[in-house]
Coordinates of C-alpha atoms and ligand atoms in Angstrom, one line a residue:
M1145 CA -18.0 15.2 -5.7
Q1146 CA -14.9 15.1 -3.4
L1147 CA -11.6 13.4 -3.9
H1148 CA -9.3 12.6 -1.3
L1149 CA -5.8 11.3 -2.3
V1150 CA -4.3 9.0 0.0
G1151 CA -0.4 8.8 -0.1
G1152 CA 2.5 7.1 2.5
F1153 CA 5.1 4.6 2.4
L1154 CA 4.7 1.0 1.6
G1155 CA 2.9 -0.7 4.3
S1156 CA 1.7 2.5 6.2
G1157 CA -1.9 1.7 6.1
K1158 CA -3.2 3.1 3.4
T1159 CA -5.6 0.7 1.9
T1160 CA -7.2 -0.6 5.5
A1161 CA -8.4 3.1 6.3
I1162 CA -9.6 3.3 3.2
I1163 CA -11.7 0.4 3.6
H1164 CA -13.2 1.2 6.6
A1165 CA -13.5 4.7 5.6
A1166 CA -15.7 3.5 2.5
K1167 CA -17.3 1.3 4.5
E1168 CA -18.4 4.2 7.5
L1169 CA -19.7 6.6 4.1
I1170 CA -21.6 3.9 2.3
A1171 CA -23.3 3.2 5.8
Q1172 CA -24.5 6.8 5.6
G1173 CA -25.9 6.3 2.2
K1174 CA -23.1 7.7 0.3
R1175 CA -21.7 6.2 -3.0
V1176 CA -18.3 5.6 -2.6
G1177 CA -15.3 4.5 -5.3
V1178 CA -11.8 3.9 -5.0
V1179 CA -8.5 4.2 -7.5
T1180 CA -6.0 1.7 -6.9
N1181 CA -2.4 2.1 -8.1
D1182 CA 0.7 -0.1 -8.4
Q1183 CA 3.6 -0.9 -10.7
G1184 CA 2.7 -4.5 -11.4
K1185 CA -0.6 -5.6 -13.4
Y1186 CA -2.1 -8.0 -11.0
L1187 CA -2.6 -6.0 -7.1
V1188 CA -3.7 -7.4 -4.3
D1189 CA -5.4 -4.0 -3.2
T1190 CA -7.4 -3.8 -5.9
A1191 CA -8.5 -7.8 -5.4
F1192 CA -8.9 -6.5 -1.4
F1193 CA -10.5 -3.6 -2.2
R1194 CA -13.7 -5.3 -4.7
L1195 CA -13.9 -8.6 -2.1
S1196 CA -15.0 -5.4 0.0
D1197 CA -17.9 -4.8 -2.4
I1198 CA -16.2 -1.4 -2.6
P1199 CA -16.2 -0.6 -6.5
T1200 CA -12.7 0.0 -7.6
V1201 CA -10.9 0.6 -10.3
E1202 CA -7.3 0.7 -10.9
V1203 CA -4.2 2.2 -12.8
T1204 CA -1.4 -0.2 -13.2
G1205 CA 2.2 -0.5 -14.5
G1206 CA 3.7 2.6 -12.9
C1207 CA 2.5 5.4 -10.6
F1208 CA -0.3 8.3 -10.8
C1209 CA 2.5 10.9 -11.8
C1210 CA 4.2 8.8 -14.7
N1211 CA 0.2 7.5 -15.8
Y1212 CA -1.3 11.0 -15.2
D1213 CA -3.7 10.5 -18.6
D1214 CA -5.0 6.6 -17.4
L1215 CA -5.9 7.9 -13.7
D1216 CA -8.2 10.9 -15.5
E1217 CA -9.5 8.6 -17.4
R1218 CA -10.2 6.0 -14.6
L1219 CA -11.8 9.0 -12.6
E1220 CA -14.2 9.5 -15.6
Q1221 CA -14.8 5.6 -15.5
L1222 CA -15.8 6.2 -11.9
Q1223 CA -18.0 9.1 -12.5
N1224 CA -20.0 7.6 -15.3
E1225 CA -20.6 4.3 -13.5
I1226 CA -21.4 4.9 -10.2
Q1227 CA -21.7 8.9 -9.6
P1228 CA -20.1 8.5 -6.6
D1229 CA -19.8 11.1 -3.7
V1230 CA -16.8 10.0 -2.6
I1231 CA -13.7 8.5 -4.5
F1232 CA -10.6 7.8 -2.7
A1233 CA -7.2 7.5 -4.5
E1234 CA -4.5 5.3 -3.2
S1235 CA -0.8 5.9 -4.5
V1236 CA 1.9 3.7 -4.9
G1237 CA 3.8 3.7 -2.1
S1238 CA 7.3 4.7 -3.0
C1239 CA 5.6 7.4 -5.0
G1240 CA 6.2 10.7 -4.3
D1241 CA 5.8 14.4 -5.7
L1242 CA 2.3 14.4 -5.9
V1243 CA 1.2 17.7 -5.4
S1244 CA 3.5 18.7 -8.7
T1245 CA 2.5 15.8 -10.8
V1246 CA -1.1 14.7 -10.0
I1247 CA -2.9 17.7 -8.1
K1248 CA -2.0 20.5 -9.2
P1249 CA -2.5 19.2 -12.7
L1250 CA -5.8 17.6 -11.6
L1251 CA -6.9 20.7 -10.3
T1252 CA -5.8 22.9 -13.2
L1253 CA -6.5 20.5 -16.4
G1254 CA -8.6 17.9 -15.5
E1255 CA -12.2 18.5 -17.7
A1256 CA -14.2 16.3 -15.6
G1257 CA -15.4 17.1 -11.9
A1258 CA -12.6 14.7 -10.7
K1259 CA -10.7 17.6 -8.2
P1260 CA -8.6 16.7 -5.7
T1261 CA -10.0 18.1 -2.3
S1262 CA -7.6 16.3 0.4
F1263 CA -4.2 15.0 0.6
S1264 CA -3.1 13.0 3.4
V1265 CA 0.2 11.0 3.5
F1266 CA 0.2 8.0 5.9
A1267 CA 3.3 7.0 8.6
D1268 CA 4.1 3.9 10.2
S1269 CA 4.3 5.1 13.8
R1270 CA 7.2 3.1 14.4
I1271 CA 8.8 4.1 11.3
L1272 CA 8.3 7.9 11.9
Q1273 CA 9.3 7.4 15.7
I1274 CA 13.1 6.3 14.1
R1275 CA 13.0 9.0 11.3
L1276 CA 12.2 11.5 14.1
S1277 CA 14.5 10.7 16.5
G1278 CA 17.6 10.7 13.9
E1279 CA 18.2 7.4 14.0
E1280 CA 18.8 5.3 10.6
L1281 CA 15.6 3.6 8.9
P1282 CA 15.9 0.0 8.1
Y1283 CA 16.0 1.0 4.2
S1284 CA 18.6 2.1 1.8
E1285 CA 19.0 5.8 1.5
N1286 CA 17.2 6.9 -1.6
V1287 CA 14.4 5.0 -0.2
A1288 CA 14.2 6.5 3.1
Y1289 CA 14.8 9.8 1.3
I1290 CA 11.1 8.5 -0.4
F1291 CA 9.9 8.3 3.0
D1292 CA 10.3 11.6 4.1
K1293 CA 9.9 13.4 0.8
Q1294 CA 6.2 11.8 0.9
I1295 CA 5.8 13.3 4.5
E1296 CA 7.0 16.7 3.5
E1297 CA 4.4 17.4 1.0
A1298 CA 1.1 16.7 2.2
P1299 CA -0.4 18.9 4.3
I1300 CA -2.1 15.9 6.6
L1301 CA 0.0 13.6 8.4
V1302 CA -2.0 10.2 9.8
I1303 CA 1.0 8.5 12.0
N1304 CA -1.1 5.4 11.7
K1305 CA -0.7 1.9 13.6
V1306 CA -0.5 4.2 16.9
D1307 CA -2.0 0.9 18.9
L1308 CA 1.3 -1.1 17.9
I1309 CA 3.3 1.7 20.5
E1310 CA 2.7 3.2 24.0
T1311 CA -0.3 5.9 24.1
E1312 CA 2.5 8.3 26.1
E1313 CA 5.3 7.5 23.1
A1314 CA 2.2 8.5 20.3
H1315 CA 1.7 11.3 22.2
A1316 CA 5.6 12.1 21.9
L1317 CA 5.6 11.4 18.4
A1318 CA 2.7 13.7 17.6
G1319 CA 4.7 16.3 19.1
M1320 CA 8.0 16.0 17.5
A1321 CA 6.0 16.1 14.4
R1322 CA 4.2 18.9 14.5
S1323 CA 7.6 20.9 15.5
A1324 CA 9.4 19.1 12.5
Y1325 CA 6.4 20.0 10.2
P1326 CA 4.3 23.1 12.0
S1327 CA 2.0 23.5 9.1
K1328 CA 0.9 20.1 8.8
V1329 CA -2.7 18.9 10.3
V1330 CA -0.9 15.7 12.4
L1331 CA -3.6 12.6 13.5
L1332 CA -2.9 9.8 15.9
Q1333 CA -4.7 7.0 13.9
N1334 CA -5.7 3.7 14.7
S1335 CA -6.7 2.4 10.8
L1336 CA -8.2 -1.1 12.9
E1337 CA -10.5 1.6 15.2
P1338 CA -13.7 3.1 13.4
E1339 CA -14.2 5.7 15.7
H1340 CA -10.4 6.8 14.5
V1341 CA -11.0 6.7 11.1
H1342 CA -14.4 8.6 11.3
R1343 CA -12.2 11.5 12.8
W1344 CA -10.0 11.5 9.8
V1345 CA -13.2 11.3 7.3
H1346 CA -14.5 14.2 9.2
L1347 CA -11.2 15.9 8.9
I1348 CA -10.3 15.3 5.1
S1349 CA -14.4 16.2 4.4
Q1350 CA -13.9 19.1 5.8
N1351 CA -10.7 20.5 4.5
G1352 CA -10.2 22.2 1.5
I1353 CA -7.0 21.6 -0.8
V1354 CA -4.2 24.5 -1.2
A1355 CA -1.9 23.8 -4.1
D1356 CA -0.6 27.2 -4.8
Q1357 CA 3.0 26.7 -3.9
G1358 CA 5.9 26.2 -6.7
L1359 CA 6.8 23.5 -7.7
F1360 CA 7.8 21.2 -4.6
E1361 CA 11.5 20.5 -4.2
I1362 CA 12.9 16.9 -4.7
D1363 CA 15.7 15.5 -6.3
Y1364 CA 14.5 12.6 -9.2
Q1365 CA 18.0 10.8 -9.4
R1366 CA 17.4 10.2 -5.9
Y1367 CA 14.1 9.3 -5.9
G1368 CA 13.9 7.7 -8.7
S1369 CA 17.2 5.2 -7.7
G1370 CA 15.4 4.6 -4.3
E1371 CA 12.1 3.7 -6.5
A1372 CA 14.0 1.2 -9.0
Q1373 CA 16.2 -0.7 -5.5
L1374 CA 13.1 -1.6 -4.5
S1375 CA 11.6 -4.5 -7.1
W1376 CA 8.6 -5.5 -7.8
L1377 CA 7.0 -8.9 -7.9
D1378 CA 3.7 -10.2 -8.6
L1379 CA 3.2 -14.0 -8.6
Q1380 CA -0.5 -15.8 -8.9
Y1381 CA -0.6 -19.1 -7.9
Q1382 CA -3.2 -22.0 -7.5
F1383 CA -2.2 -25.1 -5.4
Q1384 CA -4.1 -28.3 -4.7
T1385 CA -3.4 -30.2 -1.4
S1386 CA -4.6 -33.9 -1.5
R1387 CA -5.4 -33.5 2.4
G1388 CA -7.5 -30.6 2.5
D1389 CA -4.6 -29.2 5.2
G1390 CA -3.8 -25.8 3.2
R1391 CA -3.2 -23.5 6.7
I1392 CA 0.0 -26.1 7.4
F1393 CA 1.4 -25.2 3.8
L1394 CA 0.4 -21.9 3.7
L1395 CA 2.2 -21.4 7.0
D1396 CA 5.5 -23.1 6.1
L1397 CA 5.8 -20.9 2.8
M1398 CA 5.0 -17.4 4.3
G1399 CA 7.0 -18.7 7.3
G1400 CA 9.6 -19.8 5.1
L1401 CA 9.9 -16.9 3.0
L1402 CA 9.6 -14.6 5.9
A1403 CA 13.1 -16.2 7.2
E1404 CA 14.9 -16.2 4.5
I1405 CA 14.3 -12.9 3.7
R1406 CA 15.4 -11.6 7.7
T1407 CA 18.2 -14.4 7.5
H1408 CA 20.0 -12.0 4.5
Q1409 CA 18.3 -8.5 6.1
I1410 CA 16.7 -7.6 3.5
P1411 CA 14.8 -4.4 3.6
I1412 CA 10.9 -4.9 3.0
G1413 CA 8.6 -2.2 1.6
H1414 CA 5.4 -4.5 1.8
V1415 CA 4.9 -8.5 1.2
K1416 CA 1.5 -9.1 0.5
F1417 CA -0.2 -12.3 0.1
L1418 CA -3.6 -12.6 -0.8
I1419 CA -5.3 -16.3 0.2
Q1420 CA -8.7 -16.6 -2.1
C1421 CA -10.7 -20.1 -2.3
E1422 CA -14.6 -20.7 -2.3
N1423 CA -15.6 -19.4 1.3
I1424 CA -12.3 -17.2 2.3
E1425 CA -10.2 -14.2 1.1
S1426 CA -7.7 -13.2 3.5
K1427 CA -4.9 -10.6 2.9
I1428 CA -1.6 -11.2 4.9
S1429 CA 0.9 -8.2 5.3
F1430 CA 4.9 -8.4 6.6
T1431 CA 6.4 -4.7 6.6
M1432 CA 10.0 -4.2 7.9
V1433 CA 8.5 -3.6 11.1
D1434 CA 5.7 -6.4 11.8
E1435 CA 5.7 -8.3 14.6
E1436 CA 5.8 -11.8 14.5
D1437 CA 1.8 -12.5 15.2
W1438 CA 0.5 -12.9 11.3
Q1439 CA 0.4 -16.4 11.8
K1440 CA -3.4 -15.9 13.2
N1441 CA -4.7 -14.2 10.1
V1442 CA -4.0 -17.4 7.8
P1443 CA -7.3 -19.4 7.6
T1444 CA -8.0 -22.6 7.6
I1445 CA -8.4 -24.1 4.0
S1446 CA -10.7 -27.2 3.7
E1447 CA -11.1 -26.4 0.6
K1448 CA -8.5 -28.9 -1.9
V1449 CA -8.2 -25.8 -4.8
F1450 CA -7.0 -22.4 -3.0
D1451 CA -5.2 -19.6 -5.1
L1452 CA -2.6 -17.1 -3.7
L1453 CA -1.8 -13.5 -4.6
I1454 CA 1.7 -12.4 -3.5
N1455 CA 2.7 -8.4 -4.4
A1456 CA 6.0 -7.9 -3.1
R1457 CA 8.5 -5.0 -3.2
V1458 CA 11.5 -5.5 -1.9
E1459 CA 15.1 -3.9 -1.6
M1460 CA 16.9 -6.8 -3.5
P1461 CA 17.5 -7.7 -7.7
S1462 CA 14.2 -8.5 -8.5
Q1463 CA 15.2 -11.7 -10.4
A1464 CA 16.8 -13.3 -7.6
L1465 CA 13.7 -12.2 -5.5
Y1466 CA 11.6 -14.0 -8.0
H1467 CA 13.6 -17.3 -7.7
L1468 CA 13.6 -17.0 -3.7
V1469 CA 9.9 -16.8 -4.0
R1470 CA 9.7 -19.8 -6.3
A1471 CA 12.4 -21.8 -4.9
V1472 CA 10.9 -21.6 -1.2
T1473 CA 7.2 -22.3 -2.4
E1474 CA 8.4 -25.3 -4.2
R1475 CA 10.3 -26.8 -1.4
C1476 CA 7.3 -26.4 1.0
A1477 CA 4.9 -27.8 -1.6
Q1478 CA 7.0 -30.7 -2.2
Q1479 CA 7.3 -31.1 1.9
N1480 CA 3.6 -31.1 2.2
N1481 CA 2.6 -32.9 -1.3
V1482 CA 0.9 -29.4 -3.0
E1483 CA 0.6 -29.1 -6.1
V1484 CA 2.2 -26.0 -7.4
T1485 CA 0.5 -24.5 -10.8
V1486 CA 1.7 -20.7 -11.5
I1487 CA -1.0 -18.4 -13.3
S1488 CA 0.9 -15.4 -13.6
S1489 CA 3.7 -14.3 -13.2
E1490 CA 6.2 -10.5 -13.4
Y1491 CA 8.8 -9.2 -12.0
F1492 CA 11.0 -6.2 -12.5
H1493 CA 12.7 -2.8 -11.3
P1494 CA 10.3 0.3 -11.1
G1495 CA 11.6 3.0 -14.4
F1496 CA 13.3 6.5 -13.9
P1497 CA 9.7 8.2 -12.9
T1498 CA 8.7 10.6 -15.8
P1499 CA 5.7 12.0 -14.7
T1500 CA 3.3 13.2 -17.3
H1501 CA 2.7 17.0 -16.2
R1502 CA 5.0 18.7 -14.0
M1503 CA 3.5 22.6 -12.2
Ligands
GTP205 N1 -2.3 -2.5 14.3 C1 -2.6 -1.9 13.5 N2 -1.8 -2.5 11.8 C2 -2.6 -1.8 11.1 C3 -3.1 -0.7 10.9 N3 -3.1 -0.1 10.1 C4 -2.5 -0.9 8.7 N4 -2.4 -2.4 9.7 C5 -2.1 -3.7 8.9 O1 -0.6 -2.8 8.4 C6 -0.6 -3.9 7.2 C7 -0.6 -2.7 6.0 O2 -1.6 -2.4 5.7 P1 -2.3 -1.7 4.2 O3 -3.5 -1.3 4.2 O4 -2.3 -2.9 3.4 O5 -1.0 -0.8 3.7 P2 -1.1 0.0 2.3 O6 -0.6 1.5 2.7 O7 -2.3 0.0 1.9 O8 0.1 -0.5 2.3 P3 0.9 -0.4 0.4 O9 -0.5 -0.8 -0.7 O10 1.5 -2.1 0.0 O11 1.3 0.7 0.0 C8 -1.6 -5.0 7.1 O12 -1.6 -6.1 8.2 C9 -2.7 -3.8 8.1 O13 -3.9 -5.0 8.6 C10 -3.1 -0.3 12.3 O14 -3.6 1.4 12.4 N5 -3.1 -0.6 13.3
MG206 MG1 -2.3 -0.7 0.2

């Protein structure tokens, strides 16, 4: 069995690549499972994988490293339930130090057969371009520190979303990345393109993992501060419209939220929405560098009742984030004559990372 660990910053494209990779492998007759991971309880990514009919288990309420035993149990559960040929484990986008706290413990302590066979880190080409050009990232210093450390520790660097920069820029970026990280395998990837994802799948299925170096050097004070600066929010709504014009309402709500965040220049890690009703499931994402063409992904909704799950990691106090989302939702609901039911909500600053093992 192969176990591919996939890390990298919030919104870099991990879920997108894993979904396409899993579909390719399933089409070849392989059994594939996924482990998702995030800070809160109700995860857009888990729902999204399951909607794609990919067997998915989750580690919630904190990163893999601080919930190692849960990760180990979930890996065992997947092995018992589906006897997978391949498992993808996607770590929280603000998590680092995975070699010392997840890979080495799984390689040395894991009783089950789930031993990591590859470790890739994803980076959004536009953010990496800013970083490697020596410019300042649009996040606070400690959050930028996490971005750097995630890249530093992985043997495979996937420079993702290359379709969003010019081809010459992409090649120049790969060159910069290869000189900055000479020991890494560097891939340029558009994860919406099956041929590109195929190359990544081929690479990780060939690669053995080497984790014999000592403890990875990382300043936990800076890492913990960066992690805490990115508040978490998950909020599940049910909406009822009187006229069945849910799309207009959702465009107002998402556009309104994005406008507030941009106006106050609040750094976004990732804000994701999952829209669900009888015949529709659609995921919409905002990151710090996303273009304004998200509207095209908001589906026409003819049902009068539909659900919206929001997951957000944003650099602002978590309570203020919660009130901002609630206020924008209420305002748009009133304007559009929509009835709002809150099904669940949770918001907090993630706690200081305390890994179960570190070796
Ligand atoms: N144009 C383009 N968009 C991409 C690519 N990969 C991912 N995206 C988009 O980027 C957004 C974020 O992608 P996700 O796959 O959710 O990113 P993630 O790394 O799993 O995010 P978190 O789980 O929140 O850390 C989504 O809107 C994707 O459709 C790509 O290669 N090209
Ligand atoms: Mg994801």
